[in-house]
Amino acid sequence: MRKAFISPSKYVQGENELLNLGFYIKSLGESALVIGNSDDINRVQDKLDQTAKHFGVTLHLADFGGEATREEVDRLKKLAKEKGADVIVGLGGGKAIDTSKTVANGHNLIVCPTIAATDAPTSHSAVLYTKDHHFDDYAYFIQNPSVVLMDTTVIAQAPTRFLISGMGDALATYYEARATRRSNSNVNAGLPNGFYSGDTEPAKGTIASITLARVCYETVLESGYNAKIACDNNVVTPALENIIEANTLLSGLGFESGGLAAAHAIYNGLTVLNGPHNYFHGEQVAFTTFVQLILEDAPTKEVEELLDFSLSVGLPVSLADLDVEEVNYEEILKVAQKACIPEESIHAMPFKVTPESVAQAIIAADALGRDYKKRKTIK
């Protein structure tokens, strides 16, 4: 059996860590193209100036256009060539980082998130969109980022909703990795589609990946609420540091080397509904993780543990929490059908999944979530 585990070459997290960005650029080259939107760049401009001066590197600032399109990637590649930049720095949120990954194409990439909203910063993949914001394609690179740099001071200053969304995404990591392991399905750490020949098997998960996924979940439950309070007050505490690591590193390594299953596939299915578009990725995944537990008939204790935590930090536990007030079977079946297309990760579940069984699990989870929230509110 072929197994694989992949990760960034270096992950560094700490207060004011952006002041050391120049050191990591110096380890890869002499100058860098820093890709980020103007708001994110302005937030950390002083730190960028200080690190460039202290370490003697040149930073070329590139205002990110707002969408991770092929056109934006081409524009920034040309700019990097014109400036003679030998390092790419992705600064900001998911789309700026995915664009930076594609510009770097697997070489000399430093990722500097300004929020801890997803587990994508550590991965070797990116999502591309069209100019009108529709999904275009996935891009895979020969290696993960060279460095992932998390400045906890910057993240503590960001809106708390981003951190909570990251916790929602992280909650799915263990349950999806567990399902993938039980079904012995392939994981994203294997060679991307089209890269392996017919006589080479894609990879399965490792003991390391399922262990990290489990610790990710445990950390979110243990530190999540206190981290939320810290972020509400824009301060860095041990709990906030734990959640930044869980949302980014533990969840990132857990999903890529541990595998995805029903939760993320059903999240993709939710795109056929209007309400969820108002919510972040992790907010929607928090609910679809709950759906996965209902689909696999998880123990009541496990289900209630997830619901209790979600309610404590304000994550959705029903479709109503995602602005879907009317639950219509025909509409929910469309969600389930999209979630069950042949290439989706839902088929990593350790039993046969059909659109009908998924639709019924969504409706049951929604009803249970509404009822549970109502009972907790009355108490």
Short mmCIF file of C-alpha atoms in Angstrom, two decimals:
data_model
loop_
_atom_site.label_atom_id
_atom_site.label_comp_id
_atom_site.label_asym_id
_atom_site.label_seq_id
_atom_site.Cartn_x
_atom_site.Cartn_y
_atom_site.Cartn_z
CA MET A 1 0.00 0.00 0.00
CA ARG A 2 1.30 3.41 -0.97
CA LYS A 3 0.93 6.13 1.69
CA ALA A 4 1.87 9.81 1.59
CA PHE A 5 2.16 12.79 3.91
CA ILE A 6 2.92 16.29 2.64
CA SER A 7 3.41 19.64 4.35
CA PRO A 8 5.02 23.08 3.96
CA SER A 9 8.78 23.12 4.46
CA LYS A 10 8.42 25.46 7.43
CA TYR A 11 5.51 26.69 9.56
CA VAL A 12 6.20 29.61 11.92
CA GLN A 13 3.68 31.28 14.21
CA GLY A 14 4.12 34.10 16.72
CA GLU A 15 3.41 37.68 17.71
CA ASN A 16 4.76 40.24 15.21
CA GLU A 17 6.23 37.39 13.15
CA LEU A 18 5.93 39.47 9.98
CA LEU A 19 8.98 41.37 11.23
CA ASN A 20 10.95 38.21 10.34
CA LEU A 21 9.56 37.94 6.82
CA GLY A 22 12.79 39.35 5.39
CA PHE A 23 14.78 36.53 6.96
CA TYR A 24 12.71 33.89 5.16
CA ILE A 25 12.83 35.81 1.88
CA LYS A 26 16.64 35.98 2.27
CA SER A 27 16.75 32.20 2.66
CA LEU A 28 15.12 31.82 -0.78
CA GLY A 29 16.29 34.84 -2.77
CA GLU A 30 16.89 38.59 -2.71
CA SER A 31 13.59 40.21 -3.65
CA ALA A 32 9.91 39.34 -3.38
CA LEU A 33 6.64 40.22 -5.03
CA VAL A 34 4.13 40.68 -2.20
CA ILE A 35 0.61 39.94 -3.46
CA GLY A 36 -2.28 41.22 -1.35
CA ASN A 37 -5.22 43.59 -1.49
CA SER A 38 -4.56 47.21 -0.52
CA ASP A 39 -6.37 46.93 2.83
CA ASP A 40 -4.25 44.00 3.97
CA ILE A 41 -1.03 45.61 2.77
CA ASN A 42 -1.92 48.86 4.53
CA ARG A 43 -2.60 46.98 7.78
CA VAL A 44 0.96 45.65 7.87
CA GLN A 45 2.83 48.26 5.85
CA ASP A 46 4.97 49.31 8.82
CA LYS A 47 6.08 45.73 9.47
CA LEU A 48 6.87 45.21 5.78
CA ASP A 49 9.01 48.35 5.75
CA GLN A 50 10.84 47.30 8.91
CA THR A 51 11.62 43.77 7.78
CA ALA A 52 12.80 44.90 4.34
CA LYS A 53 15.19 47.41 5.88
CA HIS A 54 16.46 45.11 8.63
CA PHE A 55 17.19 42.11 6.39
CA GLY A 56 18.19 44.05 3.28
CA VAL A 57 15.61 42.62 0.91
CA THR A 58 13.50 44.32 -1.73
CA LEU A 59 9.72 44.08 -1.53
CA HIS A 60 7.61 44.87 -4.59
CA LEU A 61 4.00 45.41 -3.51
CA ALA A 62 1.33 44.16 -5.92
CA ASP A 63 -2.31 45.08 -5.32
CA PHE A 64 -4.38 41.91 -5.73
CA GLY A 65 -7.33 42.37 -8.08
CA GLY A 66 -9.82 40.57 -5.85
CA GLU A 67 -10.46 37.33 -7.74
CA ALA A 68 -8.20 34.31 -8.32
CA THR A 69 -8.52 34.21 -12.10
CA ARG A 70 -6.17 32.98 -14.82
CA GLU A 71 -5.94 36.58 -16.07
CA GLU A 72 -4.86 37.85 -12.65
CA VAL A 73 -2.27 35.09 -12.39
CA ASP A 74 -0.85 36.00 -15.81
CA ARG A 75 -0.71 39.70 -14.90
CA LEU A 76 1.15 39.03 -11.67
CA LYS A 77 3.55 36.55 -13.29
CA LYS A 78 4.53 39.26 -15.78
CA LEU A 79 4.93 41.77 -12.95
CA ALA A 80 7.15 39.37 -10.98
CA LYS A 81 9.34 38.92 -14.06
CA GLU A 82 9.53 42.66 -14.70
CA LYS A 83 10.57 43.33 -11.09
CA GLY A 84 13.07 40.48 -11.03
CA ALA A 85 11.36 38.97 -7.98
CA ASP A 86 12.68 35.50 -7.11
CA VAL A 87 10.24 34.95 -4.22
CA ILE A 88 6.44 35.22 -4.15
CA VAL A 89 4.69 36.27 -0.93
CA GLY A 90 0.93 35.71 -0.60
CA LEU A 91 -0.52 38.15 1.96
CA GLY A 92 -4.13 38.14 3.12
CA GLY A 93 -7.06 35.78 2.73
CA GLY A 94 -7.75 32.69 0.68
CA LYS A 95 -8.07 34.13 -2.83
CA ALA A 96 -4.93 36.27 -2.60
CA ILE A 97 -3.06 33.24 -1.27
CA ASP A 98 -4.39 30.91 -3.99
CA THR A 99 -3.41 33.44 -6.64
CA SER A 100 0.08 33.67 -5.11
CA LYS A 101 0.40 29.88 -5.12
CA THR A 102 -0.43 29.80 -8.81
CA VAL A 103 2.00 32.60 -9.62
CA ALA A 104 4.78 30.80 -7.73
CA ASN A 105 3.85 27.46 -9.33
CA GLY A 106 5.41 25.40 -6.56
CA HIS A 107 8.64 27.38 -6.12
CA ASN A 108 9.86 29.92 -3.53
CA LEU A 109 6.47 30.72 -2.02
CA ILE A 110 5.88 32.31 1.39
CA VAL A 111 2.27 32.43 2.62
CA CYS A 112 1.35 35.09 5.19
CA PRO A 113 -2.34 34.86 6.13
CA THR A 114 -3.88 37.88 7.84
CA ILE A 115 -6.83 35.79 9.05
CA ALA A 116 -7.18 32.20 10.34
CA ALA A 117 -10.35 31.40 8.42
CA THR A 118 -9.40 28.26 6.46
CA ASP A 119 -6.92 25.40 6.37
CA ALA A 120 -5.78 26.13 2.80
CA PRO A 121 -2.52 28.09 3.50
CA THR A 122 -0.42 24.96 4.07
CA SER A 123 -1.68 23.02 1.03
CA HIS A 124 -0.20 22.32 -2.42
CA SER A 125 -3.41 23.25 -4.24
CA ALA A 126 -5.38 26.34 -5.20
CA VAL A 127 -8.85 27.13 -6.53
CA LEU A 128 -9.25 29.31 -9.61
CA TYR A 129 -12.38 31.26 -10.56
CA THR A 130 -13.72 33.05 -13.64
CA LYS A 131 -14.03 36.84 -13.87
CA ASP A 132 -17.70 36.56 -12.90
CA HIS A 133 -16.78 34.63 -9.72
CA HIS A 134 -17.75 31.12 -10.82
CA PHE A 135 -15.57 28.09 -10.09
CA ASP A 136 -13.04 27.48 -12.88
CA ASP A 137 -10.58 24.76 -11.89
CA TYR A 138 -8.25 23.33 -9.25
CA ALA A 139 -4.52 23.87 -9.59
CA TYR A 140 -1.95 21.50 -8.03
CA PHE A 141 1.73 22.21 -7.52
CA ILE A 142 4.81 20.07 -7.16
CA GLN A 143 5.27 21.08 -3.52
CA ASN A 144 3.60 22.90 -0.66
CA PRO A 145 4.62 26.46 0.31
CA SER A 146 8.23 26.96 1.35
CA VAL A 147 7.15 28.92 4.44
CA VAL A 148 3.81 29.60 6.14
CA LEU A 149 4.16 32.62 8.41
CA MET A 150 1.38 33.35 10.92
CA ASP A 151 1.55 36.73 12.66
CA THR A 152 -0.79 36.19 15.60
CA THR A 153 -0.91 39.92 16.39
CA VAL A 154 -2.32 40.66 12.94
CA ILE A 155 -4.83 37.79 13.15
CA ALA A 156 -6.02 38.95 16.59
CA GLN A 157 -6.91 42.32 15.04
CA ALA A 158 -9.10 40.75 12.34
CA PRO A 159 -12.88 40.32 12.79
CA THR A 160 -13.66 37.35 15.06
CA ARG A 161 -16.03 35.90 12.48
CA PHE A 162 -13.04 34.81 10.39
CA LEU A 163 -11.55 32.87 13.30
CA ILE A 164 -14.88 31.19 14.06
CA SER A 165 -15.27 30.23 10.42
CA GLY A 166 -11.84 28.63 10.56
CA MET A 167 -12.98 26.59 13.55
CA GLY A 168 -15.98 25.40 11.54
CA ASP A 169 -13.68 24.18 8.79
CA ALA A 170 -11.35 22.56 11.33
CA LEU A 171 -14.21 20.67 12.99
CA ALA A 172 -14.68 18.63 9.82
CA THR A 173 -11.06 17.52 9.59
CA TYR A 174 -11.15 14.59 11.99
CA TYR A 175 -14.53 13.22 10.94
CA GLU A 176 -13.62 13.30 7.24
CA ALA A 177 -10.17 11.79 7.85
CA ARG A 178 -11.75 9.09 10.00
CA ALA A 179 -14.25 8.19 7.28
CA THR A 180 -11.51 8.17 4.63
CA ARG A 181 -9.38 5.86 6.75
CA ARG A 182 -12.28 3.49 7.41
CA SER A 183 -12.99 3.18 3.69
CA ASN A 184 -9.28 3.05 2.76
CA SER A 185 -9.85 5.83 0.23
CA ASN A 186 -7.21 7.96 -1.47
CA VAL A 187 -6.01 11.27 -0.02
CA ASN A 188 -4.91 14.56 -1.57
CA ALA A 189 -1.30 13.95 -0.58
CA GLY A 190 -0.98 11.52 -3.48
CA LEU A 191 0.11 12.66 -6.92
CA PRO A 192 -2.51 14.92 -8.56
CA ASN A 193 -4.70 13.55 -11.33
CA GLY A 194 -2.72 13.26 -14.53
CA PHE A 195 0.64 13.04 -12.75
CA TYR A 196 0.69 9.33 -12.00
CA SER A 197 0.92 6.58 -14.56
CA GLY A 198 -1.33 3.55 -14.70
CA ASP A 199 1.11 1.39 -12.76
CA THR A 200 1.41 3.80 -9.81
CA GLU A 201 -1.24 3.83 -7.09
CA PRO A 202 -2.50 7.12 -5.62
CA ALA A 203 -1.73 7.41 -1.91
CA LYS A 204 -3.61 6.46 1.24
CA GLY A 205 -3.43 8.32 4.54
CA THR A 206 -0.80 7.87 7.24
CA ILE A 207 -0.95 7.39 11.01
CA ALA A 208 0.48 10.91 11.31
CA SER A 209 -2.40 12.47 9.37
CA ILE A 210 -5.23 10.84 11.33
CA THR A 211 -3.43 11.70 14.58
CA LEU A 212 -3.12 15.36 13.61
CA ALA A 213 -6.76 15.42 12.54
CA ARG A 214 -7.86 14.04 15.90
CA VAL A 215 -5.72 16.55 17.84
CA CYS A 216 -7.14 19.32 15.65
CA TYR A 217 -10.68 18.48 16.76
CA GLU A 218 -9.69 18.14 20.41
CA THR A 219 -7.90 21.50 20.32
CA VAL A 220 -10.89 23.30 18.81
CA LEU A 221 -13.20 21.92 21.50
CA GLU A 222 -10.76 22.75 24.29
CA SER A 223 -9.64 26.24 23.23
CA GLY A 224 -12.25 27.49 20.78
CA TYR A 225 -14.52 29.49 23.07
CA ASN A 226 -11.67 31.18 24.92
CA ALA A 227 -9.98 31.98 21.60
CA LYS A 228 -13.18 33.64 20.40
CA ILE A 229 -13.25 35.87 23.51
CA ALA A 230 -9.58 36.78 22.99
CA CYS A 231 -10.17 37.71 19.36
CA ASP A 232 -13.27 39.72 20.33
CA ASN A 233 -10.90 41.83 22.42
CA ASN A 234 -8.03 41.82 19.89
CA VAL A 235 -5.56 40.17 22.27
CA VAL A 236 -3.23 37.21 21.81
CA THR A 237 -3.65 34.49 24.44
CA PRO A 238 -2.52 30.85 24.57
CA ALA A 239 -6.06 29.81 23.57
CA LEU A 240 -5.97 32.04 20.49
CA GLU A 241 -2.53 30.71 19.56
CA ASN A 242 -3.86 27.15 19.89
CA ILE A 243 -6.79 27.86 17.59
CA ILE A 244 -4.69 29.62 14.97
CA GLU A 245 -2.50 26.52 14.85
CA ALA A 246 -5.52 24.18 14.78
CA ASN A 247 -7.34 26.15 12.05
CA THR A 248 -4.27 26.45 9.86
CA LEU A 249 -1.62 23.80 10.48
CA LEU A 250 -3.42 20.87 12.12
CA SER A 251 -6.48 21.15 9.91
CA GLY A 252 -4.39 21.82 6.81
CA LEU A 253 -2.19 18.77 7.26
CA GLY A 254 -5.18 16.73 8.41
CA PHE A 255 -7.36 17.39 5.38
CA GLU A 256 -4.65 17.14 2.73
CA SER A 257 -2.95 14.03 4.04
CA GLY A 258 -5.98 12.58 5.87
CA GLY A 259 -8.68 12.99 3.26
CA LEU A 260 -12.04 14.64 2.67
CA ALA A 261 -15.42 12.89 2.81
CA ALA A 262 -19.11 13.91 3.05
CA ALA A 263 -18.86 17.27 4.82
CA HIS A 264 -17.01 19.11 2.05
CA ALA A 265 -18.97 17.41 -0.72
CA ILE A 266 -22.27 18.51 0.84
CA TYR A 267 -20.79 22.00 1.25
CA ASN A 268 -20.24 22.03 -2.50
CA GLY A 269 -23.84 20.91 -2.95
CA LEU A 270 -25.11 23.87 -0.93
CA THR A 271 -24.09 26.16 -3.81
CA VAL A 272 -27.43 25.37 -5.50
CA LEU A 273 -29.23 27.24 -2.68
CA ASN A 274 -29.28 31.03 -2.33
CA GLY A 275 -29.01 31.57 1.44
CA PRO A 276 -25.64 29.92 2.15
CA HIS A 277 -23.87 32.31 -0.27
CA ASN A 278 -24.01 34.89 2.54
CA TYR A 279 -21.79 32.74 4.74
CA PHE A 280 -18.09 31.84 4.83
CA HIS A 281 -16.77 28.44 3.82
CA GLY A 282 -16.16 27.27 7.39
CA GLU A 283 -19.57 28.44 8.58
CA GLN A 284 -21.24 26.24 5.98
CA VAL A 285 -18.88 23.32 6.65
CA ALA A 286 -19.80 23.43 10.34
CA PHE A 287 -23.37 22.51 9.38
CA THR A 288 -22.40 19.95 6.74
CA THR A 289 -20.11 18.24 9.27
CA PHE A 290 -23.20 17.80 11.43
CA VAL A 291 -24.97 16.34 8.38
CA GLN A 292 -22.12 13.86 7.90
CA LEU A 293 -22.55 12.66 11.49
CA ILE A 294 -26.26 12.12 10.91
CA LEU A 295 -25.53 10.33 7.62
CA GLU A 296 -23.16 7.89 9.36
CA ASP A 297 -25.42 7.49 12.42
CA ALA A 298 -22.77 8.75 14.82
CA PRO A 299 -23.31 8.27 18.57
CA THR A 300 -25.62 10.82 20.21
CA LYS A 301 -22.81 11.96 22.50
CA GLU A 302 -20.63 12.83 19.51
CA VAL A 303 -23.46 14.71 17.79
CA GLU A 304 -24.37 16.72 20.88
CA GLU A 305 -20.72 17.54 21.57
CA LEU A 306 -20.49 19.10 18.12
CA LEU A 307 -23.80 20.96 18.52
CA ASP A 308 -22.91 22.31 21.95
CA PHE A 309 -19.60 23.68 20.76
CA SER A 310 -21.10 25.19 17.60
CA LEU A 311 -23.76 27.00 19.61
CA SER A 312 -21.15 28.28 22.10
CA VAL A 313 -19.20 30.14 19.40
CA GLY A 314 -22.07 30.96 17.02
CA LEU A 315 -21.56 28.43 14.23
CA PRO A 316 -24.61 27.30 12.20
CA VAL A 317 -26.43 24.15 13.34
CA SER A 318 -29.30 24.25 10.84
CA LEU A 319 -30.20 25.46 7.37
CA ALA A 320 -32.12 28.29 9.03
CA ASP A 321 -28.78 29.52 10.38
CA LEU A 322 -27.63 29.70 6.73
CA ASP A 323 -30.68 31.76 5.67
CA VAL A 324 -32.59 28.76 4.29
CA GLU A 325 -35.92 29.08 6.06
CA GLU A 326 -38.03 26.77 3.91
CA VAL A 327 -36.74 23.21 3.62
CA ASN A 328 -38.18 21.69 0.47
CA TYR A 329 -37.30 18.07 -0.35
CA GLU A 330 -36.98 18.73 -4.08
CA GLU A 331 -34.50 21.56 -3.46
CA ILE A 332 -32.55 19.56 -0.88
CA LEU A 333 -32.38 16.65 -3.32
CA LYS A 334 -30.65 18.97 -5.80
CA VAL A 335 -28.07 19.75 -3.11
CA ALA A 336 -27.57 16.03 -2.52
CA GLN A 337 -27.29 15.24 -6.22
CA LYS A 338 -24.53 17.82 -6.64
CA ALA A 339 -22.80 16.42 -3.54
CA CYS A 340 -22.91 12.91 -5.01
CA ILE A 341 -21.43 13.44 -8.47
CA PRO A 342 -18.85 10.71 -9.24
CA GLU A 343 -15.75 12.81 -8.58
CA GLU A 344 -16.89 14.13 -5.20
CA SER A 345 -15.21 13.25 -1.90
CA ILE A 346 -18.49 11.94 -0.44
CA HIS A 347 -17.65 8.56 -1.96
CA ALA A 348 -14.85 8.25 0.60
CA MET A 349 -17.54 7.42 3.16
CA PRO A 350 -17.23 3.79 4.33
CA PHE A 351 -20.65 2.83 2.94
CA LYS A 352 -22.68 3.39 -0.20
CA VAL A 353 -24.07 6.91 -0.45
CA THR A 354 -27.00 7.95 -2.66
CA PRO A 355 -28.56 11.37 -3.31
CA GLU A 356 -31.68 10.17 -1.52
CA SER A 357 -29.83 9.13 1.64
CA VAL A 358 -27.91 12.42 1.67
CA ALA A 359 -31.08 14.50 1.17
CA GLN A 360 -32.75 12.72 4.07
CA ALA A 361 -29.68 13.26 6.28
CA ILE A 362 -29.70 17.00 5.47
CA ILE A 363 -33.38 17.31 6.36
CA ALA A 364 -32.95 15.29 9.55
CA ALA A 365 -29.88 17.31 10.60
CA ASP A 366 -31.70 20.58 9.93
CA ALA A 367 -34.70 19.51 12.03
CA LEU A 368 -32.50 18.22 14.85
CA GLY A 369 -30.35 21.36 14.82
CA ARG A 370 -33.38 23.66 14.99
CA ASP A 371 -34.90 21.65 17.83
CA TYR A 372 -31.63 21.39 19.77
CA LYS A 373 -31.00 25.13 19.48
CA LYS A 374 -34.55 25.90 20.61
CA ARG A 375 -34.26 23.61 23.66
CA LYS A 376 -30.88 25.10 24.63
CA THR A 377 -32.26 28.63 24.27
CA ILE A 378 -35.25 27.86 26.49
CA LYS A 379 -32.94 26.48 29.20
#
